Tab-separated table of C-alpha atoms in Angstrom:
chain	number	residue	atom	x	y	z
A	1	MET	CA	14.219	30.584	-23.877
A	2	ALA	CA	11.926	33.394	-24.567
A	3	ASP	CA	11.672	35.027	-21.172
A	4	ALA	CA	14.711	34.784	-18.677
A	5	SER	CA	13.398	37.503	-15.580
A	6	LEU	CA	12.883	35.399	-12.242
A	7	PHE	CA	9.541	36.242	-12.479
A	8	ALA	CA	8.723	34.369	-15.777
A	9	ILE	CA	10.799	31.584	-14.602
A	10	PHE	CA	8.780	31.337	-11.436
A	11	MET	CA	5.184	31.297	-13.033
A	12	ASP	CA	6.451	29.098	-15.532
A	13	GLY	CA	7.387	26.693	-12.891
A	14	VAL	CA	4.189	26.977	-10.778
A	15	PHE	CA	1.667	27.115	-13.703
A	16	LEU	CA	2.857	26.452	-17.339
A	17	LYS	CA	5.493	23.620	-16.782
A	18	ASN	CA	3.695	22.520	-13.468
A	19	PHE	CA	5.386	19.415	-12.204
A	20	LEU	CA	2.712	17.258	-11.288
A	21	VAL	CA	-0.334	18.007	-14.021
A	22	VAL	CA	1.428	19.121	-16.948
A	23	GLN	CA	4.955	17.197	-17.097
A	24	PHE	CA	3.666	14.141	-15.216
A	25	LEU	CA	6.883	14.014	-12.951
A	26	GLY	CA	6.283	12.296	-9.406
A	27	LEU	CA	2.998	10.959	-9.859
A	28	CYS	CA	2.999	8.278	-7.035
A	29	SER	CA	3.029	10.858	-4.221
A	30	PHE	CA	0.402	12.679	-6.382
A	31	VAL	CA	-1.961	9.417	-6.059
A	32	GLY	CA	-0.645	8.191	-2.668
A	33	VAL	CA	-0.360	11.116	-0.305
A	34	THR	CA	-3.408	13.447	-1.500
A	35	LYS	CA	-6.310	11.533	0.789
A	36	ASP	CA	-6.404	14.070	3.250
A	37	VAL	CA	-5.129	17.762	3.202
A	38	LYS	CA	-2.777	17.530	6.177
A	39	SER	CA	-0.345	14.887	5.018
A	40	ALA	CA	-0.516	16.586	1.412
A	41	THR	CA	0.705	19.905	2.983
A	42	GLY	CA	3.255	17.912	4.949
A	43	MET	CA	4.536	15.876	1.787
A	44	SER	CA	4.661	19.113	-0.168
A	45	GLY	CA	6.709	20.997	2.670
A	46	ALA	CA	9.226	18.362	2.609
A	47	VAL	CA	9.364	18.325	-1.367
A	48	VAL	CA	9.620	22.180	-1.268
A	49	PHE	CA	13.051	21.820	0.683
A	50	VAL	CA	13.958	18.822	-0.900
A	51	ILE	CA	13.888	20.633	-4.502
A	52	ALA	CA	15.232	23.950	-3.541
A	53	MET	CA	17.984	22.354	-1.164
A	54	SER	CA	18.823	20.057	-4.388
A	55	ALA	CA	18.604	23.047	-6.797
A	56	ILE	CA	21.141	24.807	-4.769
A	57	ALA	CA	23.546	21.913	-4.589
A	58	SER	CA	23.483	20.783	-7.764
A	59	TYR	CA	24.141	24.027	-9.159
A	60	VAL	CA	27.276	24.408	-7.039
A	61	LEU	CA	28.359	20.591	-7.985
A	62	TYR	CA	27.770	20.986	-11.473
A	63	THR	CA	29.132	24.558	-11.885
A	64	PHE	CA	31.860	24.031	-9.752
A	65	ILE	CA	33.145	20.291	-9.845
A	66	LEU	CA	31.492	18.772	-12.973
A	67	VAL	CA	31.887	21.320	-15.690
A	68	PRO	CA	35.727	22.401	-14.676
A	69	LEU	CA	36.473	18.823	-14.710
A	70	LYS	CA	34.623	18.187	-18.308
A	71	LEU	CA	32.467	15.355	-16.451
A	72	GLU	CA	28.994	16.907	-17.164
A	73	TYR	CA	27.707	13.648	-18.376
A	74	LEU	CA	27.907	12.704	-14.634
A	75	ASN	CA	24.980	15.092	-13.779
A	76	THR	CA	22.252	12.357	-13.550
A	77	ILE	CA	24.288	10.177	-10.972
A	78	ALA	CA	25.647	12.985	-8.870
A	79	PHE	CA	22.292	14.842	-8.602
A	80	ILE	CA	20.555	11.546	-7.737
A	81	ILE	CA	23.451	11.360	-4.902
A	82	VAL	CA	22.853	14.659	-3.424
A	83	ILE	CA	19.013	14.107	-3.705
A	84	ALA	CA	19.075	10.890	-1.753
A	85	ALA	CA	21.093	12.309	0.690
A	86	LEU	CA	18.891	15.213	1.293
A	87	VAL	CA	15.807	13.279	1.527
A	88	GLN	CA	17.695	11.580	4.298
A	89	LEU	CA	18.407	14.555	6.225
A	90	VAL	CA	14.669	15.607	5.707
A	91	GLU	CA	13.768	12.583	7.406
A	92	PHE	CA	16.187	12.813	10.057
A	93	ILE	CA	15.044	16.187	10.816
A	94	LEU	CA	10.968	15.466	10.802
A	95	HIS	CA	11.725	12.319	12.923
A	96	ARG	CA	13.367	14.366	15.308
A	97	HIS	CA	11.022	17.547	15.182
A	98	VAL	CA	7.561	16.437	13.743
A	99	PRO	CA	7.245	12.565	14.706
A	100	ALA	CA	3.623	12.713	13.879
A	101	LEU	CA	4.230	13.749	10.179
A	102	TYR	CA	7.109	11.194	9.933
A	103	ARG	CA	4.818	8.393	10.418
A	104	SER	CA	1.479	10.113	8.473
A	105	LEU	CA	3.831	10.315	5.371
A	106	GLY	CA	5.648	6.766	5.828
A	107	ILE	CA	6.969	5.293	2.882
A	108	TYR	CA	6.092	8.334	0.768
A	109	LEU	CA	8.892	10.183	2.777
A	110	PRO	CA	12.183	7.866	1.446
A	111	LEU	CA	10.196	7.786	-2.021
A	112	ILE	CA	11.008	11.419	-2.504
A	113	SER	CA	14.335	10.310	-3.273
A	114	THR	CA	13.011	8.592	-5.913
A	115	ASN	CA	10.557	11.008	-7.055
A	116	CYS	CA	11.312	12.192	-10.375
A	117	ALA	CA	9.985	15.742	-9.984
A	118	VAL	CA	13.018	16.595	-7.913
A	119	LEU	CA	15.594	14.857	-10.068
A	120	GLY	CA	13.423	16.898	-13.193
A	121	ALA	CA	13.817	20.169	-11.731
A	122	VAL	CA	17.594	19.843	-11.438
A	123	LEU	CA	18.048	18.158	-14.621
A	124	ILE	CA	15.870	21.044	-16.219
A	125	ASN	CA	18.019	23.744	-14.564
A	126	VAL	CA	21.232	22.256	-16.203
A	127	LEU	CA	19.170	22.061	-19.549
A	128	ASN	CA	18.352	25.481	-19.694
A	129	GLU	CA	21.829	26.721	-18.581
A	130	TYR	CA	19.960	28.605	-15.632
A	131	ASP	CA	22.429	30.691	-13.590
A	132	PHE	CA	22.298	30.258	-9.549
A	133	LEU	CA	19.523	32.708	-8.896
A	134	GLN	CA	17.439	31.142	-11.881
A	135	SER	CA	18.489	27.624	-10.605
A	136	VAL	CA	16.920	28.364	-7.424
A	137	THR	CA	14.065	30.331	-8.137
A	138	PHE	CA	12.907	27.402	-10.537
A	139	GLY	CA	13.326	25.072	-7.759
A	140	ILE	CA	11.552	26.808	-5.357
A	141	ALA	CA	9.023	27.325	-8.468
A	142	ALA	CA	8.669	23.566	-8.907
A	143	GLY	CA	8.144	23.138	-5.202
A	144	VAL	CA	5.506	25.441	-5.281
A	145	GLY	CA	3.773	24.127	-8.524
A	146	TYR	CA	4.016	20.534	-6.781
A	147	THR	CA	2.467	22.089	-3.493
A	148	VAL	CA	-0.390	23.573	-5.662
A	149	ALA	CA	-1.615	20.782	-7.320
A	150	MET	CA	-1.126	18.649	-4.422
A	151	LEU	CA	-3.446	20.593	-2.301
A	152	ILE	CA	-6.203	21.029	-4.979
A	153	MET	CA	-6.321	17.278	-5.324
A	154	ALA	CA	-6.354	16.661	-1.642
A	155	SER	CA	-9.026	19.159	-1.015
A	156	ILE	CA	-11.051	17.785	-3.724
A	157	ARG	CA	-10.537	14.207	-2.689
A	158	GLU	CA	-11.304	14.969	1.211
A	159	ARG	CA	-14.423	16.604	-0.183
A	160	SER	CA	-15.761	14.093	-2.321
A	161	ASN	CA	-15.587	11.632	0.349
A	162	VAL	CA	-18.914	12.478	1.413
A	163	LEU	CA	-20.222	13.180	-2.047
A	164	TYR	CA	-21.958	10.780	-4.241
A	165	VAL	CA	-19.769	9.733	-7.342
A	166	PRO	CA	-21.249	7.607	-10.087
A	167	LYS	CA	-20.223	4.123	-9.883
A	168	ALA	CA	-18.900	4.409	-13.294
A	169	VAL	CA	-16.409	6.755	-12.435
A	170	GLY	CA	-15.231	4.653	-9.562
A	171	ARG	CA	-13.760	5.072	-6.223
A	172	GLY	CA	-10.475	5.349	-4.764
A	173	VAL	CA	-7.240	5.443	-7.333
A	174	THR	CA	-9.754	5.358	-10.158
A	175	TYR	CA	-11.175	8.488	-9.230
A	176	ALA	CA	-8.066	9.931	-8.348
A	177	PHE	CA	-6.946	9.501	-11.870
A	178	PHE	CA	-10.363	11.205	-13.003
A	179	ILE	CA	-9.392	14.209	-10.877
A	180	ALA	CA	-5.628	14.325	-12.075
A	181	LEU	CA	-7.118	14.482	-15.798
A	182	ILE	CA	-9.214	17.017	-15.384
A	183	MET	CA	-6.787	18.909	-13.230
A	184	SER	CA	-4.527	18.581	-16.290
A	185	MET	CA	-6.668	19.823	-18.863
A	186	SER	CA	-7.707	22.892	-16.848
A	187	PHE	CA	-3.740	23.357	-16.254
A	188	ALA	CA	-2.516	22.737	-19.373
A	189	ASN	CA	-5.148	24.863	-21.438
A	190	TYR	CA	-6.227	27.522	-19.028
A	191	PHE	CA	-2.887	28.740	-18.305
A	192	LYS	CA	-1.439	28.420	-21.905
A	193	VAL	CA	-3.729	31.030	-22.937
A	194	ILE	CA	-2.269	33.856	-20.727
A	195	PRO	CA	0.730	35.610	-21.678
A	196	LEU	CA	2.875	35.000	-18.496
B	1	MET	CA	49.327	10.089	-18.715
B	2	SER	CA	46.894	9.497	-21.653
B	3	GLU	CA	43.586	11.558	-21.588
B	4	LEU	CA	41.578	8.393	-20.884
B	5	THR	CA	43.212	7.893	-17.906
B	6	THR	CA	42.640	11.440	-16.740
B	7	VAL	CA	38.776	11.413	-17.376
B	8	LEU	CA	38.750	7.834	-15.656
B	9	ILE	CA	40.586	8.972	-12.524
B	10	ASN	CA	38.459	12.277	-12.403
B	11	THR	CA	35.368	9.902	-12.626
B	12	VAL	CA	35.857	7.601	-9.985
B	13	SER	CA	37.403	10.760	-7.454
B	14	VAL	CA	34.794	13.092	-8.191
B	15	LEU	CA	31.987	10.139	-7.575
B	16	VAL	CA	33.873	8.559	-4.425
B	17	GLY	CA	34.530	12.189	-2.993
B	18	LEU	CA	30.917	13.163	-3.508
B	19	CYS	CA	29.871	9.800	-1.756
B	20	ILE	CA	32.426	10.517	1.173
B	21	ALA	CA	31.122	13.904	1.471
B	22	VAL	CA	27.284	12.754	1.395
B	23	GLY	CA	28.220	9.915	3.830
B	24	ALA	CA	29.963	12.048	6.435
B	25	MET	CA	26.988	14.766	6.488
B	26	LEU	CA	24.597	12.289	7.075
B	27	VAL	CA	26.599	10.440	9.782
B	28	PHE	CA	26.636	13.922	11.333
B	29	ALA	CA	23.211	14.691	10.680
B	30	SER	CA	22.271	11.349	12.262
B	31	LYS	CA	23.790	12.596	15.398
B	32	VAL	CA	22.555	15.938	15.727
B	33	PHE	CA	18.940	14.724	14.963
B	34	LYS	CA	19.299	11.467	16.773
B	35	VAL	CA	16.043	10.274	18.257
B	36	GLU	CA	15.680	8.471	21.405
B	37	THR	CA	13.669	5.367	20.995
B	38	ASN	CA	12.385	3.059	23.565
B	39	PRO	CA	15.033	0.180	23.868
B	40	LEU	CA	12.351	-2.302	24.725
B	41	VAL	CA	10.625	-1.176	21.530
B	42	ASP	CA	13.595	-2.412	19.114
B	43	GLU	CA	14.001	-5.474	21.937
B	44	VAL	CA	10.570	-6.423	20.795
B	45	ALA	CA	11.012	-5.907	17.359
B	46	SER	CA	14.113	-8.139	17.002
B	47	LEU	CA	11.869	-11.013	18.201
B	48	LEU	CA	8.972	-10.734	16.028
B	49	PRO	CA	9.426	-12.817	12.428
B	50	GLY	CA	10.171	-9.452	10.372
B	51	ALA	CA	7.657	-10.589	7.369
B	52	ASN	CA	5.698	-7.492	7.438
B	53	CYS	CA	2.572	-9.498	6.547
B	54	GLY	CA	0.171	-7.274	8.474
B	55	GLY	CA	-1.408	-9.938	9.901
B	56	CYS	CA	-1.394	-8.308	13.226
B	57	GLY	CA	-3.397	-5.381	11.815
B	58	PHE	CA	-0.445	-2.691	12.219
B	59	ALA	CA	1.542	-1.412	9.371
B	60	GLY	CA	4.652	-3.958	9.796
B	61	CYS	CA	6.509	-5.626	12.377
B	62	ALA	CA	8.157	-2.399	13.845
B	63	SER	CA	4.424	-0.476	13.980
B	64	CYS	CA	3.289	-3.959	16.121
B	65	ALA	CA	6.122	-3.822	18.209
B	66	GLU	CA	5.510	-0.293	19.356
B	67	ALA	CA	1.977	-1.241	19.885
B	68	ILE	CA	3.070	-4.106	22.113
B	69	VAL	CA	5.725	-1.994	24.352
B	70	LEU	CA	3.805	1.696	24.097
B	71	LYS	CA	0.036	1.313	23.455
B	72	GLY	CA	-0.427	-2.024	25.545
B	73	ALA	CA	-1.449	-3.948	22.597
B	74	PRO	CA	-1.615	-8.008	23.806
B	75	ILE	CA	1.869	-9.611	23.644
B	76	ASN	CA	0.445	-12.371	21.305
B	77	SER	CA	-0.571	-9.743	18.754
B	78	CYS	CA	1.437	-11.657	16.114
B	79	PRO	CA	-0.412	-14.332	14.560
B	80	VAL	CA	2.484	-15.557	12.512
B	81	GLY	CA	4.954	-15.673	15.079
B	82	GLY	CA	2.224	-17.671	17.420
B	83	TYR	CA	2.929	-19.136	20.819
B	84	ASP	CA	6.750	-19.252	20.786
B	85	VAL	CA	6.990	-15.254	20.199
B	86	ALA	CA	4.529	-14.438	22.546
B	87	LYS	CA	6.399	-16.357	24.992
B	88	GLN	CA	9.661	-14.543	24.236
B	89	ILE	CA	7.908	-11.105	24.039
B	90	GLY	CA	6.435	-11.913	27.606
B	91	ALA	CA	9.607	-12.557	29.038
B	92	VAL	CA	10.893	-9.182	27.700
B	93	MET	CA	7.881	-7.442	28.698
B	94	GLY	CA	7.253	-9.306	31.782
B	95	GLN	CA	3.953	-11.085	31.236
B	96	GLU	CA	2.797	-14.596	30.994
B	97	ILE	CA	0.686	-16.047	27.880
B	98	SER	CA	-1.756	-18.355	28.075
B	99	GLU	CA	-1.823	-20.538	24.759
B	100	SER	CA	-4.568	-19.719	22.755
B	101	GLU	CA	-5.856	-22.041	20.039
B	102	LYS	CA	-4.768	-21.443	16.552
B	103	ALA	CA	-7.365	-20.985	13.915
B	104	PHE	CA	-7.061	-21.785	10.353
B	105	PRO	CA	-8.700	-20.677	7.129
B	106	PHE	CA	-11.177	-22.955	5.956
B	107	VAL	CA	-13.363	-22.829	2.513
B	108	ARG	CA	-17.317	-22.248	2.987
B	109	CYS	CA	-18.171	-23.502	-0.568
B	110	GLN	CA	-18.460	-26.967	-1.800
B	111	GLY	CA	-19.912	-26.034	-5.407
B	112	GLY	CA	-17.079	-26.801	-7.809
B	113	GLN	CA	-16.989	-27.611	-11.470
B	114	ALA	CA	-18.724	-30.966	-10.136
B	115	HIS	CA	-21.572	-29.235	-8.334
B	116	CYS	CA	-22.308	-25.954	-9.717
B	117	THR	CA	-23.251	-24.450	-13.135
B	118	THR	CA	-20.709	-22.437	-15.075
B	119	LEU	CA	-22.242	-19.658	-16.764
B	120	TYR	CA	-19.210	-18.839	-19.328
B	121	ASP	CA	-15.490	-19.792	-20.008
B	122	TYR	CA	-13.572	-17.120	-18.480
B	123	HIS	CA	-10.165	-16.446	-20.093
B	124	GLY	CA	-8.837	-13.208	-18.722
B	125	VAL	CA	-6.625	-12.047	-15.931
B	126	GLU	CA	-6.131	-14.898	-13.323
B	127	SER	CA	-7.947	-12.990	-10.724
B	128	CYS	CA	-10.997	-13.679	-8.802
B	129	LYS	CA	-11.689	-9.709	-8.581
B	130	ALA	CA	-11.021	-9.349	-12.118
B	131	ALA	CA	-13.591	-12.027	-12.763
B	132	LEU	CA	-16.170	-10.158	-10.569
B	133	MET	CA	-15.610	-7.015	-12.060
B	134	LEU	CA	-16.481	-8.406	-15.202
B	135	CYS	CA	-19.684	-10.122	-14.321
B	136	ASP	CA	-21.269	-11.166	-10.844
B	137	SER	CA	-19.502	-14.607	-11.338
B	138	THR	CA	-17.990	-17.290	-13.601
B	139	LYS	CA	-20.405	-19.761	-11.502
B	140	GLY	CA	-24.182	-19.952	-11.656
B	141	CYS	CA	-24.058	-18.982	-7.761
B	142	THR	CA	-23.150	-15.568	-7.288
B	143	TYR	CA	-21.885	-16.342	-3.345
B	144	GLY	CA	-19.521	-19.219	-4.528
B	145	CYS	CA	-15.914	-19.894	-4.904
B	146	ILE	CA	-14.733	-18.481	-8.305
B	147	GLY	CA	-11.375	-20.638	-8.034
B	148	LEU	CA	-9.096	-18.288	-9.990
B	149	GLY	CA	-6.789	-18.456	-6.930
B	150	THR	CA	-6.552	-14.599	-5.605
B	151	CYS	CA	-6.007	-16.516	-1.836
B	152	VAL	CA	-3.558	-18.935	-3.095
B	153	LYS	CA	-1.398	-15.564	-4.571
B	154	ALA	CA	-2.160	-13.557	-1.435
B	155	CYS	CA	-0.695	-16.128	0.692
B	156	GLN	CA	3.371	-15.555	1.595
B	157	PHE	CA	3.788	-18.473	3.090
B	158	ASP	CA	2.855	-21.154	0.280
B	159	ALA	CA	0.261	-22.447	2.757
B	160	LEU	CA	-2.597	-22.397	0.072
B	161	SER	CA	-2.645	-24.331	-3.105
B	162	MET	CA	-5.240	-24.824	-5.783
B	163	GLY	CA	-7.176	-28.361	-5.184
B	164	GLU	CA	-8.518	-30.814	-8.068
B	165	ASP	CA	-11.947	-29.207	-8.172
B	166	GLY	CA	-11.134	-25.508	-8.356
B	167	PHE	CA	-10.737	-24.907	-4.600
B	168	PRO	CA	-8.167	-23.686	-2.352
B	169	VAL	CA	-6.728	-26.371	0.030
B	170	VAL	CA	-4.906	-25.093	3.076
B	171	ASN	CA	-1.868	-26.709	4.615
B	172	LYS	CA	-2.297	-26.213	8.199
B	173	ASN	CA	1.627	-26.778	8.922
B	174	LEU	CA	2.500	-23.781	6.929
B	175	CYS	CA	-0.378	-21.243	7.408
B	176	THR	CA	0.389	-18.839	10.163
B	177	SER	CA	-3.278	-17.395	10.727
B	178	CYS	CA	-2.178	-14.091	9.120
B	179	GLY	CA	-5.391	-13.832	7.489
B	180	ASN	CA	-3.928	-12.464	4.235
B	181	CYS	CA	-6.174	-14.957	2.083
B	182	ILE	CA	-9.378	-13.910	3.851
B	183	ALA	CA	-8.673	-10.269	3.201
B	184	ALA	CA	-7.947	-11.111	-0.321
B	185	CYS	CA	-10.922	-12.884	-1.227
B	186	PRO	CA	-13.577	-10.988	-3.007
B	187	ASN	CA	-16.534	-13.434	-2.092
B	188	GLY	CA	-15.898	-13.951	1.560
B	189	ILE	CA	-15.317	-17.740	1.058
B	190	LEU	CA	-12.657	-18.124	3.461
B	191	THR	CA	-13.334	-17.622	7.107
B	192	PHE	CA	-11.254	-18.533	10.388
B	193	ALA	CA	-12.258	-21.722	12.404
B	194	ARG	CA	-10.665	-23.596	15.019
B	195	ASN	CA	-9.671	-27.146	15.197
B	196	SER	CA	-11.990	-27.879	18.054
B	197	GLU	CA	-15.246	-26.346	16.194
B	198	LYS	CA	-15.963	-29.505	14.279
B	199	VAL	CA	-19.382	-28.783	12.268
B	200	HIS	CA	-19.468	-26.412	9.583
B	201	VAL	CA	-21.639	-24.932	7.115
B	202	LEU	CA	-20.233	-25.186	3.653
B	203	CYS	CA	-22.411	-22.557	1.739
B	204	ARG	CA	-22.337	-19.381	1.559
B	205	SER	CA	-25.651	-18.609	-0.484
B	206	HIS	CA	-28.202	-16.428	0.922
B	207	ASP	CA	-30.447	-17.080	-2.131
B	208	LYS	CA	-33.546	-18.652	-2.014
B	209	GLY	CA	-33.992	-22.514	-1.695
B	210	LYS	CA	-35.228	-22.996	-5.322
B	211	ASP	CA	-32.589	-20.533	-6.977
B	212	VAL	CA	-29.937	-22.488	-4.965
B	213	LYS	CA	-31.214	-25.819	-6.391
B	214	ALA	CA	-31.172	-24.450	-10.100
B	215	VAL	CA	-27.136	-23.775	-10.044
B	216	CYS	CA	-25.765	-26.105	-7.277
B	217	GLU	CA	-26.620	-29.242	-5.979
B	218	VAL	CA	-24.803	-28.739	-2.673
B	219	GLY	CA	-25.850	-25.430	-1.851
B	220	CYS	CA	-27.776	-24.463	1.498
B	221	ILE	CA	-31.647	-24.359	0.433
B	222	GLY	CA	-32.542	-22.681	3.912
B	223	CYS	CA	-34.815	-25.718	4.729
B	224	LYS	CA	-34.768	-25.510	8.368
B	225	LYS	CA	-34.286	-29.215	8.859
B	226	CYS	CA	-31.324	-28.850	10.552
B	227	GLU	CA	-32.714	-26.142	12.688
B	228	LYS	CA	-35.663	-28.216	13.955
B	229	ALA	CA	-33.241	-31.343	14.365
B	230	CYS	CA	-30.376	-29.748	16.514
B	231	PRO	CA	-31.041	-30.884	20.036
B	232	VAL	CA	-29.028	-27.854	21.496
B	233	GLU	CA	-30.555	-25.129	19.207
B	234	ALA	CA	-27.045	-24.537	18.108
B	235	ILE	CA	-28.070	-24.018	14.287
B	236	LYS	CA	-30.151	-20.981	13.051
B	237	VAL	CA	-31.393	-20.239	9.580
B	238	THR	CA	-31.324	-16.724	8.588
B	239	ASP	CA	-31.736	-15.455	5.066
B	240	PHE	CA	-31.940	-19.021	3.795
B	241	LEU	CA	-28.472	-19.974	4.874
B	242	ALA	CA	-28.082	-22.115	8.254
B	243	GLU	CA	-25.455	-20.601	10.580
B	244	ILE	CA	-23.907	-22.666	13.559
B	245	ASP	CA	-23.177	-21.429	16.964
B	246	GLN	CA	-20.222	-22.694	17.787
B	247	GLU	CA	-20.343	-22.120	21.511
B	248	LYS	CA	-23.848	-24.233	21.931
B	249	CYS	CA	-22.410	-27.172	19.328
B	250	THR	CA	-21.907	-30.514	20.745
B	251	ALA	CA	-20.609	-31.806	17.740
B	252	CYS	CA	-23.313	-34.721	17.724
B	253	GLY	CA	-23.650	-34.975	14.296
B	254	THR	CA	-27.572	-34.836	13.909
B	255	CYS	CA	-27.665	-31.890	11.255
B	256	VAL	CA	-25.322	-33.310	9.152
B	257	GLU	CA	-27.031	-36.539	8.755
B	258	ILE	CA	-30.497	-35.001	8.144
B	259	CYS	CA	-29.225	-32.318	5.554
B	260	PRO	CA	-30.700	-32.875	2.432
B	261	GLN	CA	-28.177	-30.966	0.322
B	262	LYS	CA	-25.121	-32.410	2.063
B	263	SER	CA	-23.904	-28.899	3.116
B	264	ILE	CA	-23.185	-29.423	6.479
B	265	GLU	CA	-19.834	-31.116	7.466
B	266	LEU	CA	-18.451	-32.821	10.499
B	267	ARG	CA	-14.681	-33.041	10.522
């Protein structure tokens, strides 16, 4: 671990280790929910909330229950239970308070529970032996990075709906993968040369 | 107690405890964030078949029920449930239903291996869409049935099967008129037709007569003989393809007899 200051961890999570376009985690929502900015924003909000909450919950669970009992190897399954429960909680809240968003997210909302970005974030926390603040920071950073990538993707796709796209590039999902490719290259290269 | 037993007990108790804690939290949350739904919606949803095939045009059976109750969609919205389900929903909603005649998909092409030239042997993904992406068609006629069975795979009710000549065959007993096969066909070969509609043009080719004759023995060449012969003016030839106005057609059979290509069928 080169630099463990909170700022470095945050920038790391948002740009250098961006979950969508650098680590390729949680791609199904990246292609599925980025047809318009509005639902991409809602999805990102839900994911930020879920990642941050699971970072907290998994840290508490790991440090105070699994480590003392020497059950570290249970981390994956325990985290999955926690994440699934949190997603269910978000679903309840959205259904009650933002029913329009609940409907527009549709199947992708329950899919957050199997979104590997969330599990990836909490597992990286454990792997890097982050303390509580670092874990939460990294969790939020992962969520923010997800949001950034989702919003860029959604904006591009929304605007390019009215553009001429060469037939060889294709439409719909094919085109989305093209955008993802270019975004991925720019993220991976552009942010590597800035010494954060 | 041996170490193994301790580990086992710890593992099980941690996981069970975690699940109970999480479950309790979710039960509590479901009480706090309870959403009041219209009980009618649940009742209608329980009457629908639950296949979630999307044949009604809504996302699934739940949204179909919601549309029927809240947005005033017709009570016979569900093509799969048909008359029986519509009647039950009508009883719940307090509406009467008159039985509408069922429509079945039918194949608008008869240029199979026997009648239509084949351009090349296709050895690829067994899907008409894949074949179309590769080249315009595996057949000489770009409008015709490719015969790789994309519609058969799209049918959730086993109502379609591949016939001898490479055409889909509809089993009307199993067909629910959900329209999935019609949506799946990349060439638009399948359309809905009611049982009362007797006369059909079995061709979709808009090519000129000469081009049709070059590739297919049974395609419509747009000769307009049927248009002239029809006593009730129910046939119109547009873009080298005859089309029948089912409202006017009396199923007299004149066009079927006069068609030189045998591409009009009376059934």
